[in-house]
JSON list of C-alpha atoms in Angstrom, two decimals:
[
{"chain": "A", "resi": 287, "resn": "MET", "atom": "CA", "xyz": [-39.29, -36.59, -47.93]},
{"chain": "A", "resi": 288, "resn": "ARG", "atom": "CA", "xyz": [-37.77, -38.04, -44.76]},
{"chain": "A", "resi": 289, "resn": "GLY", "atom": "CA", "xyz": [-38.84, -36.86, -41.40]},
{"chain": "A", "resi": 290, "resn": "PRO", "atom": "CA", "xyz": [-36.48, -34.88, -39.09]},
{"chain": "A", "resi": 291, "resn": "LEU", "atom": "CA", "xyz": [-33.36, -36.48, -37.04]},
{"chain": "A", "resi": 292, "resn": "ILE", "atom": "CA", "xyz": [-33.82, -36.59, -34.02]},
{"chain": "A", "resi": 293, "resn": "ILE", "atom": "CA", "xyz": [-30.22, -37.54, -31.90]},
{"chain": "A", "resi": 294, "resn": "VAL", "atom": "CA", "xyz": [-31.11, -39.31, -28.71]},
{"chain": "A", "resi": 295, "resn": "VAL", "atom": "CA", "xyz": [-28.07, -38.06, -25.85]},
{"chain": "A", "resi": 296, "resn": "ARG", "atom": "CA", "xyz": [-28.11, -40.20, -22.62]},
{"chain": "A", "resi": 297, "resn": "ARG", "atom": "CA", "xyz": [-27.19, -38.10, -19.39]},
{"chain": "A", "resi": 298, "resn": "ARG", "atom": "CA", "xyz": [-24.34, -40.24, -18.74]},
{"chain": "A", "resi": 299, "resn": "HIS", "atom": "CA", "xyz": [-22.84, -39.84, -22.01]},
{"chain": "A", "resi": 300, "resn": "LEU", "atom": "CA", "xyz": [-23.55, -36.37, -21.12]},
{"chain": "A", "resi": 301, "resn": "LEU", "atom": "CA", "xyz": [-21.63, -36.75, -18.45]},
{"chain": "A", "resi": 302, "resn": "LEU", "atom": "CA", "xyz": [-18.78, -37.93, -19.86]},
{"chain": "A", "resi": 303, "resn": "ALA", "atom": "CA", "xyz": [-18.53, -35.82, -22.32]},
{"chain": "A", "resi": 304, "resn": "LEU", "atom": "CA", "xyz": [-18.50, -32.76, -20.44]},
{"chain": "A", "resi": 305, "resn": "LEU", "atom": "CA", "xyz": [-15.83, -33.91, -18.28]},
{"chain": "A", "resi": 306, "resn": "ALA", "atom": "CA", "xyz": [-13.45, -34.47, -20.81]},
{"chain": "A", "resi": 307, "resn": "LEU", "atom": "CA", "xyz": [-14.22, -31.03, -22.48]},
{"chain": "A", "resi": 308, "resn": "LEU", "atom": "CA", "xyz": [-13.47, -30.64, -18.87]},
{"chain": "A", "resi": 309, "resn": "ALA", "atom": "CA", "xyz": [-10.14, -31.92, -18.47]},
{"chain": "A", "resi": 310, "resn": "GLY", "atom": "CA", "xyz": [-8.93, -30.66, -21.78]},
{"chain": "A", "resi": 311, "resn": "VAL", "atom": "CA", "xyz": [-9.13, -26.94, -20.42]},
{"chain": "A", "resi": 312, "resn": "VAL", "atom": "CA", "xyz": [-7.53, -28.16, -17.38]},
{"chain": "A", "resi": 313, "resn": "LEU", "atom": "CA", "xyz": [-4.67, -30.18, -19.41]},
{"chain": "A", "resi": 314, "resn": "GLY", "atom": "CA", "xyz": [-4.22, -27.00, -21.92]},
{"chain": "A", "resi": 315, "resn": "ALA", "atom": "CA", "xyz": [-4.04, -24.46, -19.36]},
{"chain": "A", "resi": 316, "resn": "LEU", "atom": "CA", "xyz": [-0.90, -26.50, -17.72]},
{"chain": "A", "resi": 317, "resn": "PRO", "atom": "CA", "xyz": [1.54, -24.92, -20.10]},
{"chain": "A", "resi": 318, "resn": "LEU", "atom": "CA", "xyz": [0.30, -21.67, -18.99]},
{"chain": "A", "resi": 319, "resn": "VAL", "atom": "CA", "xyz": [0.44, -22.16, -15.51]},
{"chain": "A", "resi": 320, "resn": "ALA", "atom": "CA", "xyz": [3.92, -23.60, -16.11]},
{"chain": "A", "resi": 321, "resn": "ARG", "atom": "CA", "xyz": [5.52, -20.34, -17.27]},
{"chain": "A", "resi": 322, "resn": "VAL", "atom": "CA", "xyz": [4.01, -18.04, -15.00]},
{"chain": "A", "resi": 323, "resn": "ARG", "atom": "CA", "xyz": [4.62, -19.80, -11.92]},
{"chain": "A", "resi": 324, "resn": "PRO", "atom": "CA", "xyz": [9.35, -19.50, -12.52]},
{"chain": "A", "resi": 325, "resn": "ALA", "atom": "CA", "xyz": [8.72, -15.76, -12.57]},
{"chain": "A", "resi": 326, "resn": "ALA", "atom": "CA", "xyz": [6.05, -15.73, -10.27]},
{"chain": "A", "resi": 327, "resn": "ALA", "atom": "CA", "xyz": [7.92, -17.44, -7.30]},
{"chain": "A", "resi": 328, "resn": "PRO", "atom": "CA", "xyz": [11.03, -15.08, -6.53]},
{"chain": "A", "resi": 329, "resn": "VAL", "atom": "CA", "xyz": [8.36, -12.50, -6.26]},
{"chain": "A", "resi": 330, "resn": "ALA", "atom": "CA", "xyz": [6.70, -13.97, -3.95]},
{"chain": "A", "resi": 331, "resn": "ASP", "atom": "CA", "xyz": [10.15, -14.75, -2.15]},
{"chain": "A", "resi": 332, "resn": "ALA", "atom": "CA", "xyz": [10.92, -11.30, -2.04]},
{"chain": "A", "resi": 333, "resn": "ILE", "atom": "CA", "xyz": [7.94, -10.10, -0.72]},
{"chain": "A", "resi": 334, "resn": "SER", "atom": "CA", "xyz": [6.19, -12.50, 1.62]},
{"chain": "A", "resi": 335, "resn": "GLY", "atom": "CA", "xyz": [7.32, -12.24, 5.74]},
{"chain": "A", "resi": 336, "resn": "ARG", "atom": "CA", "xyz": [8.59, -8.63, 4.80]},
{"chain": "A", "resi": 337, "resn": "ILE", "atom": "CA", "xyz": [7.28, -5.95, 7.23]},
{"chain": "A", "resi": 338, "resn": "VAL", "atom": "CA", "xyz": [5.89, -3.27, 6.32]},
{"chain": "A", "resi": 339, "resn": "ALA", "atom": "CA", "xyz": [5.38, -0.43, 8.76]},
{"chain": "A", "resi": 340, "resn": "ILE", "atom": "CA", "xyz": [2.34, 2.25, 7.89]},
{"chain": "A", "resi": 341, "resn": "ASP", "atom": "CA", "xyz": [2.28, 5.83, 9.27]},
{"chain": "A", "resi": 342, "resn": "ALA", "atom": "CA", "xyz": [-1.33, 7.43, 9.36]},
{"chain": "A", "resi": 343, "resn": "GLY", "atom": "CA", "xyz": [-0.30, 10.77, 9.78]},
{"chain": "A", "resi": 344, "resn": "HIS", "atom": "CA", "xyz": [-1.70, 12.69, 12.54]},
{"chain": "A", "resi": 345, "resn": "GLY", "atom": "CA", "xyz": [-4.52, 11.85, 14.44]},
{"chain": "A", "resi": 346, "resn": "GLY", "atom": "CA", "xyz": [-5.85, 12.81, 18.21]},
{"chain": "A", "resi": 347, "resn": "PRO", "atom": "CA", "xyz": [-5.90, 16.51, 18.31]},
{"chain": "A", "resi": 348, "resn": "ASP", "atom": "CA", "xyz": [-3.60, 17.06, 15.59]},
{"chain": "A", "resi": 349, "resn": "PRO", "atom": "CA", "xyz": [-5.96, 16.62, 13.40]},
{"chain": "A", "resi": 350, "resn": "GLY", "atom": "CA", "xyz": [-3.80, 17.84, 10.54]},
{"chain": "A", "resi": 351, "resn": "ALA", "atom": "CA", "xyz": [-4.53, 19.69, 7.16]},
{"chain": "A", "resi": 352, "resn": "ILE", "atom": "CA", "xyz": [-8.43, 20.57, 6.42]},
{"chain": "A", "resi": 353, "resn": "GLY", "atom": "CA", "xyz": [-9.75, 21.35, 3.18]},
{"chain": "A", "resi": 354, "resn": "VAL", "atom": "CA", "xyz": [-11.92, 23.12, 2.28]},
{"chain": "A", "resi": 355, "resn": "SER", "atom": "CA", "xyz": [-15.38, 21.31, 2.40]},
{"chain": "A", "resi": 356, "resn": "GLY", "atom": "CA", "xyz": [-14.28, 20.38, 6.57]},
{"chain": "A", "resi": 357, "resn": "ALA", "atom": "CA", "xyz": [-12.26, 17.54, 5.46]},
{"chain": "A", "resi": 358, "resn": "ARG", "atom": "CA", "xyz": [-9.17, 16.18, 8.32]},
{"chain": "A", "resi": 359, "resn": "GLU", "atom": "CA", "xyz": [-5.47, 15.13, 7.21]},
{"chain": "A", "resi": 360, "resn": "LYS", "atom": "CA", "xyz": [-6.27, 12.72, 10.30]},
{"chain": "A", "resi": 361, "resn": "ASP", "atom": "CA", "xyz": [-8.87, 10.51, 9.25]},
{"chain": "A", "resi": 362, "resn": "ILE", "atom": "CA", "xyz": [-9.02, 10.35, 5.80]},
{"chain": "A", "resi": 363, "resn": "THR", "atom": "CA", "xyz": [-4.65, 8.89, 6.67]},
{"chain": "A", "resi": 364, "resn": "LEU", "atom": "CA", "xyz": [-6.41, 6.36, 8.43]},
{"chain": "A", "resi": 365, "resn": "ALA", "atom": "CA", "xyz": [-8.81, 5.04, 6.56]},
{"chain": "A", "resi": 366, "resn": "ILE", "atom": "CA", "xyz": [-6.51, 4.84, 3.44]},
{"chain": "A", "resi": 367, "resn": "ALA", "atom": "CA", "xyz": [-3.75, 3.33, 5.91]},
{"chain": "A", "resi": 368, "resn": "ILE", "atom": "CA", "xyz": [-6.10, 0.53, 7.38]},
{"chain": "A", "resi": 369, "resn": "LYS", "atom": "CA", "xyz": [-7.27, 0.16, 3.24]},
{"chain": "A", "resi": 370, "resn": "LEU", "atom": "CA", "xyz": [-3.21, -0.25, 2.15]},
{"chain": "A", "resi": 371, "resn": "GLU", "atom": "CA", "xyz": [-2.27, -2.92, 5.82]},
{"chain": "A", "resi": 372, "resn": "GLN", "atom": "CA", "xyz": [-5.18, -4.85, 4.45]},
{"chain": "A", "resi": 373, "resn": "LEU", "atom": "CA", "xyz": [-3.49, -5.19, 0.62]},
{"chain": "A", "resi": 374, "resn": "LEU", "atom": "CA", "xyz": [-0.14, -6.65, 2.49]},
{"chain": "A", "resi": 375, "resn": "ARG", "atom": "CA", "xyz": [-1.48, -8.92, 4.80]},
{"chain": "A", "resi": 376, "resn": "ARG", "atom": "CA", "xyz": [-3.29, -10.24, 1.46]},
{"chain": "A", "resi": 377, "resn": "ALA", "atom": "CA", "xyz": [0.00, -10.68, 0.35]},
{"chain": "A", "resi": 378, "resn": "ALA", "atom": "CA", "xyz": [1.68, -12.10, 3.50]},
{"chain": "A", "resi": 379, "resn": "VAL", "atom": "CA", "xyz": [3.97, -9.73, 4.47]},
{"chain": "A", "resi": 380, "resn": "TYR", "atom": "CA", "xyz": [3.45, -8.49, 8.25]},
{"chain": "A", "resi": 381, "resn": "THR", "atom": "CA", "xyz": [2.87, -5.25, 8.81]},
{"chain": "A", "resi": 382, "resn": "LEU", "atom": "CA", "xyz": [2.53, -2.58, 11.86]},
{"chain": "A", "resi": 383, "resn": "MET", "atom": "CA", "xyz": [0.80, 0.28, 12.17]},
{"chain": "A", "resi": 384, "resn": "THR", "atom": "CA", "xyz": [1.84, 3.28, 13.90]},
{"chain": "A", "resi": 385, "resn": "ARG", "atom": "CA", "xyz": [-1.60, 4.35, 15.09]},
{"chain": "A", "resi": 386, "resn": "THR", "atom": "CA", "xyz": [-5.46, 1.99, 13.69]},
{"chain": "A", "resi": 387, "resn": "GLY", "atom": "CA", "xyz": [-7.66, 4.67, 15.31]},
{"chain": "A", "resi": 388, "resn": "ASP", "atom": "CA", "xyz": [-8.40, 8.48, 16.41]},
{"chain": "A", "resi": 389, "resn": "HIS", "atom": "CA", "xyz": [-5.47, 9.00, 17.90]},
{"chain": "A", "resi": 390, "resn": "ASP", "atom": "CA", "xyz": [-1.81, 10.16, 18.65]},
{"chain": "A", "resi": 391, "resn": "LEU", "atom": "CA", "xyz": [1.12, 8.10, 20.91]},
{"chain": "A", "resi": 392, "resn": "VAL", "atom": "CA", "xyz": [1.57, 10.95, 23.09]},
{"chain": "A", "resi": 393, "resn": "GLN", "atom": "CA", "xyz": [0.76, 10.47, 26.90]},
{"chain": "A", "resi": 394, "resn": "GLY", "atom": "CA", "xyz": [-1.14, 13.26, 28.18]},
{"chain": "A", "resi": 395, "resn": "GLU", "atom": "CA", "xyz": [-3.59, 15.22, 27.53]},
{"chain": "A", "resi": 396, "resn": "HIS", "atom": "CA", "xyz": [-0.98, 19.09, 27.89]},
{"chain": "A", "resi": 397, "resn": "ALA", "atom": "CA", "xyz": [2.15, 17.42, 26.54]},
{"chain": "A", "resi": 398, "resn": "ALA", "atom": "CA", "xyz": [4.54, 19.58, 25.94]},
{"chain": "A", "resi": 399, "resn": "HIS", "atom": "CA", "xyz": [6.20, 19.76, 22.34]},
{"chain": "A", "resi": 400, "resn": "ARG", "atom": "CA", "xyz": [3.82, 16.80, 21.14]},
{"chain": "A", "resi": 401, "resn": "GLN", "atom": "CA", "xyz": [4.37, 16.45, 17.87]},
{"chain": "A", "resi": 402, "resn": "ARG", "atom": "CA", "xyz": [7.75, 16.09, 18.22]},
{"chain": "A", "resi": 403, "resn": "GLU", "atom": "CA", "xyz": [7.29, 13.67, 20.89]},
{"chain": "A", "resi": 404, "resn": "ASP", "atom": "CA", "xyz": [4.58, 12.62, 19.10]},
{"chain": "A", "resi": 405, "resn": "LEU", "atom": "CA", "xyz": [7.27, 11.58, 15.30]},
{"chain": "A", "resi": 406, "resn": "GLN", "atom": "CA", "xyz": [9.43, 10.48, 17.30]},
{"chain": "A", "resi": 407, "resn": "ARG", "atom": "CA", "xyz": [7.49, 7.76, 19.85]},
{"chain": "A", "resi": 408, "resn": "ARG", "atom": "CA", "xyz": [6.15, 6.52, 16.33]},
{"chain": "A", "resi": 409, "resn": "ALA", "atom": "CA", "xyz": [10.14, 6.39, 14.78]},
{"chain": "A", "resi": 410, "resn": "ALA", "atom": "CA", "xyz": [11.41, 4.21, 17.43]},
{"chain": "A", "resi": 411, "resn": "LEU", "atom": "CA", "xyz": [8.16, 1.91, 17.32]},
{"chain": "A", "resi": 412, "resn": "VAL", "atom": "CA", "xyz": [8.85, 1.23, 13.11]},
{"chain": "A", "resi": 413, "resn": "ASN", "atom": "CA", "xyz": [12.76, 1.09, 14.42]},
{"chain": "A", "resi": 414, "resn": "ARG", "atom": "CA", "xyz": [11.85, -1.93, 16.96]},
{"chain": "A", "resi": 415, "resn": "SER", "atom": "CA", "xyz": [10.13, -3.64, 14.97]},
{"chain": "A", "resi": 416, "resn": "GLY", "atom": "CA", "xyz": [12.56, -3.67, 12.26]},
{"chain": "A", "resi": 417, "resn": "ALA", "atom": "CA", "xyz": [10.25, -3.40, 9.17]},
{"chain": "A", "resi": 418, "resn": "HIS", "atom": "CA", "xyz": [12.41, -3.55, 5.52]},
{"chain": "A", "resi": 419, "resn": "VAL", "atom": "CA", "xyz": [10.01, -0.35, 4.48]},
{"chain": "A", "resi": 420, "resn": "PHE", "atom": "CA", "xyz": [8.10, 2.76, 6.31]},
{"chain": "A", "resi": 421, "resn": "VAL", "atom": "CA", "xyz": [4.99, 4.47, 4.62]},
{"chain": "A", "resi": 422, "resn": "SER", "atom": "CA", "xyz": [4.02, 7.55, 6.26]},
{"chain": "A", "resi": 423, "resn": "LEU", "atom": "CA", "xyz": [1.07, 9.41, 4.62]},
{"chain": "A", "resi": 424, "resn": "HIS", "atom": "CA", "xyz": [-0.39, 12.71, 4.94]},
{"chain": "A", "resi": 425, "resn": "ALA", "atom": "CA", "xyz": [-2.30, 14.53, 2.01]},
{"chain": "A", "resi": 426, "resn": "ASN", "atom": "CA", "xyz": [-1.47, 17.50, 1.03]},
{"chain": "A", "resi": 427, "resn": "THR", "atom": "CA", "xyz": [-3.05, 21.22, 1.33]},
{"chain": "A", "resi": 428, "resn": "SER", "atom": "CA", "xyz": [-1.79, 24.98, -0.98]},
{"chain": "A", "resi": 429, "resn": "PRO", "atom": "CA", "xyz": [-2.71, 28.52, -1.54]},
{"chain": "A", "resi": 430, "resn": "ARG", "atom": "CA", "xyz": [-3.96, 27.40, -5.25]},
{"chain": "A", "resi": 431, "resn": "PRO", "atom": "CA", "xyz": [-6.29, 25.54, -5.18]},
{"chain": "A", "resi": 432, "resn": "VAL", "atom": "CA", "xyz": [-6.29, 24.04, -8.31]},
{"chain": "A", "resi": 433, "resn": "CYS", "atom": "CA", "xyz": [-3.00, 22.31, -7.05]},
{"chain": "A", "resi": 434, "resn": "PRO", "atom": "CA", "xyz": [-3.25, 18.14, -7.82]},
{"chain": "A", "resi": 435, "resn": "GLY", "atom": "CA", "xyz": [-1.89, 14.70, -7.50]},
{"chain": "A", "resi": 436, "resn": "PRO", "atom": "CA", "xyz": [0.08, 12.92, -5.13]},
{"chain": "A", "resi": 437, "resn": "HIS", "atom": "CA", "xyz": [3.80, 13.29, -3.81]},
{"chain": "A", "resi": 438, "resn": "SER", "atom": "CA", "xyz": [6.61, 11.71, -2.30]},
{"chain": "A", "resi": 439, "resn": "PHE", "atom": "CA", "xyz": [9.28, 12.70, -0.16]},
{"chain": "A", "resi": 440, "resn": "TYR", "atom": "CA", "xyz": [13.19, 10.63, 0.62]},
{"chain": "A", "resi": 441, "resn": "ARG", "atom": "CA", "xyz": [15.51, 11.63, 3.09]},
{"chain": "A", "resi": 442, "resn": "GLY", "atom": "CA", "xyz": [18.02, 13.08, 1.36]},
{"chain": "A", "resi": 443, "resn": "GLY", "atom": "CA", "xyz": [21.71, 12.24, 0.94]},
{"chain": "A", "resi": 444, "resn": "GLU", "atom": "CA", "xyz": [21.46, 9.05, 0.30]},
{"chain": "A", "resi": 445, "resn": "GLU", "atom": "CA", "xyz": [20.36, 7.77, -4.03]},
{"chain": "A", "resi": 446, "resn": "THR", "atom": "CA", "xyz": [19.19, 4.03, -2.87]},
{"chain": "A", "resi": 447, "resn": "ARG", "atom": "CA", "xyz": [16.37, 6.20, -0.50]},
{"chain": "A", "resi": 448, "resn": "ARG", "atom": "CA", "xyz": [14.89, 7.36, -3.77]},
{"chain": "A", "resi": 449, "resn": "ARG", "atom": "CA", "xyz": [13.66, 4.17, -4.19]},
{"chain": "A", "resi": 450, "resn": "LEU", "atom": "CA", "xyz": [11.07, 3.23, -2.64]},
{"chain": "A", "resi": 451, "resn": "PRO", "atom": "CA", "xyz": [9.44, 6.30, -3.09]},
{"chain": "A", "resi": 452, "resn": "GLY", "atom": "CA", "xyz": [9.84, 5.69, -6.62]},
{"chain": "A", "resi": 453, "resn": "ALA", "atom": "CA", "xyz": [8.00, 3.05, -7.28]},
{"chain": "A", "resi": 454, "resn": "THR", "atom": "CA", "xyz": [5.37, 5.01, -5.45]},
{"chain": "A", "resi": 455, "resn": "GLN", "atom": "CA", "xyz": [5.46, 7.84, -6.77]},
{"chain": "A", "resi": 456, "resn": "HIS", "atom": "CA", "xyz": [5.70, 5.59, -11.08]},
{"chain": "A", "resi": 457, "resn": "ALA", "atom": "CA", "xyz": [3.29, 3.27, -9.52]},
{"chain": "A", "resi": 458, "resn": "ARG", "atom": "CA", "xyz": [0.33, 5.76, -9.20]},
{"chain": "A", "resi": 459, "resn": "GLY", "atom": "CA", "xyz": [0.71, 6.92, -11.54]},
{"chain": "A", "resi": 460, "resn": "ALA", "atom": "CA", "xyz": [-0.37, 3.92, -13.10]},
{"chain": "A", "resi": 461, "resn": "ARG", "atom": "CA", "xyz": [-3.19, 3.37, -10.81]},
{"chain": "A", "resi": 462, "resn": "LEU", "atom": "CA", "xyz": [-4.17, 7.24, -10.92]},
{"chain": "A", "resi": 463, "resn": "GLY", "atom": "CA", "xyz": [-3.43, 8.57, -14.35]},
{"chain": "A", "resi": 464, "resn": "PRO", "atom": "CA", "xyz": [-0.41, 10.72, -15.49]},
{"chain": "A", "resi": 465, "resn": "ASN", "atom": "CA", "xyz": [1.42, 12.60, -12.53]},
{"chain": "A", "resi": 466, "resn": "ARG", "atom": "CA", "xyz": [4.87, 14.59, -13.66]},
{"chain": "A", "resi": 467, "resn": "ARG", "atom": "CA", "xyz": [5.47, 15.18, -9.40]},
{"chain": "A", "resi": 468, "resn": "GLN", "atom": "CA", "xyz": [9.11, 12.70, -9.17]},
{"chain": "A", "resi": 469, "resn": "ALA", "atom": "CA", "xyz": [9.93, 12.39, -5.92]},
{"chain": "A", "resi": 470, "resn": "ARG", "atom": "CA", "xyz": [11.66, 14.49, -4.55]},
{"chain": "A", "resi": 471, "resn": "PRO", "atom": "CA", "xyz": [14.03, 14.93, -0.71]},
{"chain": "A", "resi": 472, "resn": "ALA", "atom": "CA", "xyz": [13.00, 16.56, 1.91]},
{"chain": "A", "resi": 473, "resn": "ASP", "atom": "CA", "xyz": [14.61, 17.26, 5.92]},
{"chain": "A", "resi": 474, "resn": "LEU", "atom": "CA", "xyz": [11.81, 15.11, 7.51]},
{"chain": "A", "resi": 475, "resn": "ARG", "atom": "CA", "xyz": [11.42, 14.36, 10.97]},
{"chain": "A", "resi": 476, "resn": "ILE", "atom": "CA", "xyz": [10.34, 11.33, 10.46]},
{"chain": "A", "resi": 477, "resn": "LEU", "atom": "CA", "xyz": [12.34, 10.34, 7.72]},
{"chain": "A", "resi": 478, "resn": "ARG", "atom": "CA", "xyz": [15.38, 11.33, 9.01]},
{"chain": "A", "resi": 479, "resn": "ASP", "atom": "CA", "xyz": [14.56, 9.50, 12.20]},
{"chain": "A", "resi": 480, "resn": "VAL", "atom": "CA", "xyz": [13.19, 5.61, 10.76]},
{"chain": "A", "resi": 481, "resn": "GLU", "atom": "CA", "xyz": [16.20, 3.33, 9.74]},
{"chain": "A", "resi": 482, "resn": "ALA", "atom": "CA", "xyz": [14.16, 1.11, 7.67]},
{"chain": "A", "resi": 483, "resn": "PRO", "atom": "CA", "xyz": [13.39, 2.57, 3.32]},
{"chain": "A", "resi": 484, "resn": "ALA", "atom": "CA", "xyz": [11.44, 5.48, 4.07]},
{"chain": "A", "resi": 485, "resn": "ALA", "atom": "CA", "xyz": [8.61, 6.82, 1.91]},
{"chain": "A", "resi": 486, "resn": "LEU", "atom": "CA", "xyz": [6.08, 10.52, 3.11]},
{"chain": "A", "resi": 487, "resn": "VAL", "atom": "CA", "xyz": [3.68, 9.89, 0.76]},
{"chain": "A", "resi": 488, "resn": "GLU", "atom": "CA", "xyz": [1.05, 13.04, -0.11]},
{"chain": "A", "resi": 489, "resn": "VAL", "atom": "CA", "xyz": [-2.05, 11.02, -1.09]},
{"chain": "A", "resi": 490, "resn": "GLY", "atom": "CA", "xyz": [-3.19, 14.35, -2.26]},
{"chain": "A", "resi": 491, "resn": "PHE", "atom": "CA", "xyz": [-4.39, 17.91, -2.20]},
{"chain": "A", "resi": 492, "resn": "LEU", "atom": "CA", "xyz": [-7.13, 18.72, -0.13]},
{"chain": "A", "resi": 493, "resn": "SER", "atom": "CA", "xyz": [-7.11, 22.45, -0.64]},
{"chain": "A", "resi": 494, "resn": "ASN", "atom": "CA", "xyz": [-7.93, 21.13, -4.16]},
{"chain": "A", "resi": 495, "resn": "PRO", "atom": "CA", "xyz": [-12.34, 20.97, -4.18]},
{"chain": "A", "resi": 496, "resn": "GLU", "atom": "CA", "xyz": [-12.43, 18.62, -6.41]},
{"chain": "A", "resi": 497, "resn": "GLU", "atom": "CA", "xyz": [-9.52, 15.76, -5.30]},
{"chain": "A", "resi": 498, "resn": "GLU", "atom": "CA", "xyz": [-10.98, 16.62, -1.22]},
{"chain": "A", "resi": 499, "resn": "ARG", "atom": "CA", "xyz": [-14.48, 14.60, -3.15]},
{"chain": "A", "resi": 500, "resn": "ARG", "atom": "CA", "xyz": [-12.00, 11.94, -4.61]},
{"chain": "A", "resi": 501, "resn": "LEU", "atom": "CA", "xyz": [-9.68, 11.50, -0.66]},
{"chain": "A", "resi": 502, "resn": "GLN", "atom": "CA", "xyz": [-13.35, 10.82, 0.76]},
{"chain": "A", "resi": 503, "resn": "ASP", "atom": "CA", "xyz": [-13.97, 8.29, -1.54]},
{"chain": "A", "resi": 504, "resn": "PRO", "atom": "CA", "xyz": [-13.98, 5.00, -0.22]},
{"chain": "A", "resi": 505, "resn": "GLU", "atom": "CA", "xyz": [-13.39, 3.39, -3.57]},
{"chain": "A", "resi": 506, "resn": "TYR", "atom": "CA", "xyz": [-10.65, 6.30, -4.41]},
{"chain": "A", "resi": 507, "resn": "GLN", "atom": "CA", "xyz": [-9.19, 5.43, -1.63]},
{"chain": "A", "resi": 508, "resn": "TRP", "atom": "CA", "xyz": [-8.99, 1.67, -2.19]},
{"chain": "A", "resi": 509, "resn": "ARG", "atom": "CA", "xyz": [-7.09, 3.23, -5.53]},
{"chain": "A", "resi": 510, "resn": "VAL", "atom": "CA", "xyz": [-4.79, 4.87, -3.72]},
{"chain": "A", "resi": 511, "resn": "ALA", "atom": "CA", "xyz": [-4.05, 2.05, -1.50]},
{"chain": "A", "resi": 512, "resn": "GLU", "atom": "CA", "xyz": [-3.22, -0.29, -3.53]},
{"chain": "A", "resi": 513, "resn": "ALA", "atom": "CA", "xyz": [-1.46, 1.33, -6.02]},
{"chain": "A", "resi": 514, "resn": "ILE", "atom": "CA", "xyz": [1.18, 2.28, -3.37]},
{"chain": "A", "resi": 515, "resn": "ALA", "atom": "CA", "xyz": [0.80, -1.49, -2.71]},
{"chain": "A", "resi": 516, "resn": "ASP", "atom": "CA", "xyz": [2.00, -1.26, -6.30]},
{"chain": "A", "resi": 517, "resn": "GLY", "atom": "CA", "xyz": [4.76, 0.20, -4.89]},
{"chain": "A", "resi": 518, "resn": "ILE", "atom": "CA", "xyz": [5.74, -1.61, -2.12]},
{"chain": "A", "resi": 519, "resn": "PHE", "atom": "CA", "xyz": [5.85, -4.66, -4.27]},
{"chain": "A", "resi": 520, "resn": "ALA", "atom": "CA", "xyz": [7.94, -3.07, -6.53]},
{"chain": "A", "resi": 521, "resn": "PHE", "atom": "CA", "xyz": [10.35, -1.85, -3.90]},
{"chain": "A", "resi": 522, "resn": "LEU", "atom": "CA", "xyz": [10.45, -5.30, -1.89]},
{"chain": "A", "resi": 523, "resn": "ALA", "atom": "CA", "xyz": [11.16, -7.69, -4.85]},
{"chain": "A", "resi": 524, "resn": "ALA", "atom": "CA", "xyz": [14.20, -5.34, -7.23]},
{"chain": "A", "resi": 525, "resn": "GLN", "atom": "CA", "xyz": [15.89, -5.09, -3.58]},
{"chain": "A", "resi": 526, "resn": "TYR", "atom": "CA", "xyz": [15.20, -8.24, -1.95]},
{"chain": "A", "resi": 527, "resn": "ALA", "atom": "CA", "xyz": [15.49, -10.66, -5.30]},
{"chain": "A", "resi": 528, "resn": "GLY", "atom": "CA", "xyz": [16.57, -13.86, -4.20]},
{"chain": "A", "resi": 529, "resn": "GLU", "atom": "CA", "xyz": [17.03, -13.77, -1.00]},
{"chain": "A", "resi": 530, "resn": "PRO", "atom": "CA", "xyz": [13.87, -15.41, 0.57]},
{"chain": "A", "resi": 531, "resn": "THR", "atom": "CA", "xyz": [12.77, -14.07, 4.32]},
{"chain": "A", "resi": 532, "resn": "SER", "atom": "CA", "xyz": [12.10, -16.56, 7.27]},
{"chain": "A", "resi": 533, "resn": "ARG", "atom": "CA", "xyz": [8.30, -17.33, 7.18]},
{"chain": "A", "resi": 534, "resn": "GLY", "atom": "CA", "xyz": [8.18, -16.58, 11.28]},
{"chain": "A", "resi": 535, "resn": "ARG", "atom": "CA", "xyz": [6.26, -14.56, 12.88]},
{"chain": "A", "resi": 536, "resn": "PRO", "atom": "CA", "xyz": [8.28, -11.67, 14.35]},
{"chain": "A", "resi": 537, "resn": "GLY", "atom": "CA", "xyz": [8.15, -10.81, 17.68]},
{"chain": "A", "resi": 538, "resn": "GLY", "atom": "CA", "xyz": [7.14, -7.09, 19.19]},
{"chain": "A", "resi": 539, "resn": "GLY", "atom": "CA", "xyz": [5.70, -4.27, 17.67]},
{"chain": "A", "resi": 540, "resn": "ARG", "atom": "CA", "xyz": [2.31, -3.21, 17.50]},
{"chain": "A", "resi": 541, "resn": "GLY", "atom": "CA", "xyz": [-0.68, -2.97, 15.14]},
{"chain": "A", "resi": 542, "resn": "GLY", "atom": "CA", "xyz": [-0.21, -6.31, 12.21]},
{"chain": "A", "resi": 543, "resn": "LEU", "atom": "CA", "xyz": [2.04, -7.66, 13.81]}
]
């Protein structure tokens, strides 16, 4: 009976074999990359360089809705807005934040008609920026504590204005689970005054104890932000297909601009 067969592999030969294997993997993947890139490029051109204005609802002396355990709408909307801005900027989208801290846009502590003036200032800021998209983030309440789920609103009267909130509503269903709600028209000042395609997004119900808990969780906030970003990307890709933007940095504005 023969002894065991021993194969000696020199280090140089092993290295050459590994390099050949790696080259085969890369070359084999090239056709896949070539197939994907032509489809992705028009989408990237439609998105890159656009301006998205993000409005974290309320702020400063106006806490917005208060949850059953004390969560404040103004804090939740700002947390999600900051995450949404990061996601958009990673996709080469310019952003404008109407606020980046716990404040509103009204000067003076005792200004009359503070809420109305605040909304007017937010709309004027967005309009000056030349934004292609405007998203205002809010959190809802209901006398029925079992009411769950996000909801989107748009300015009525123009069917084209339904596309953005419709896209965000659909994307949130895909990211956060089934949601039978449809985007609805609403006569809201911020939607009336902003010139860009606009959506007011209620991210959930603070009157629902379970949803209030989720909305305070940073990981869930990321999921909400990702869902809204998905909707914005889908809208921009459909609205501006074949219309690449200038890569120049837009002037004026605050926040990410």
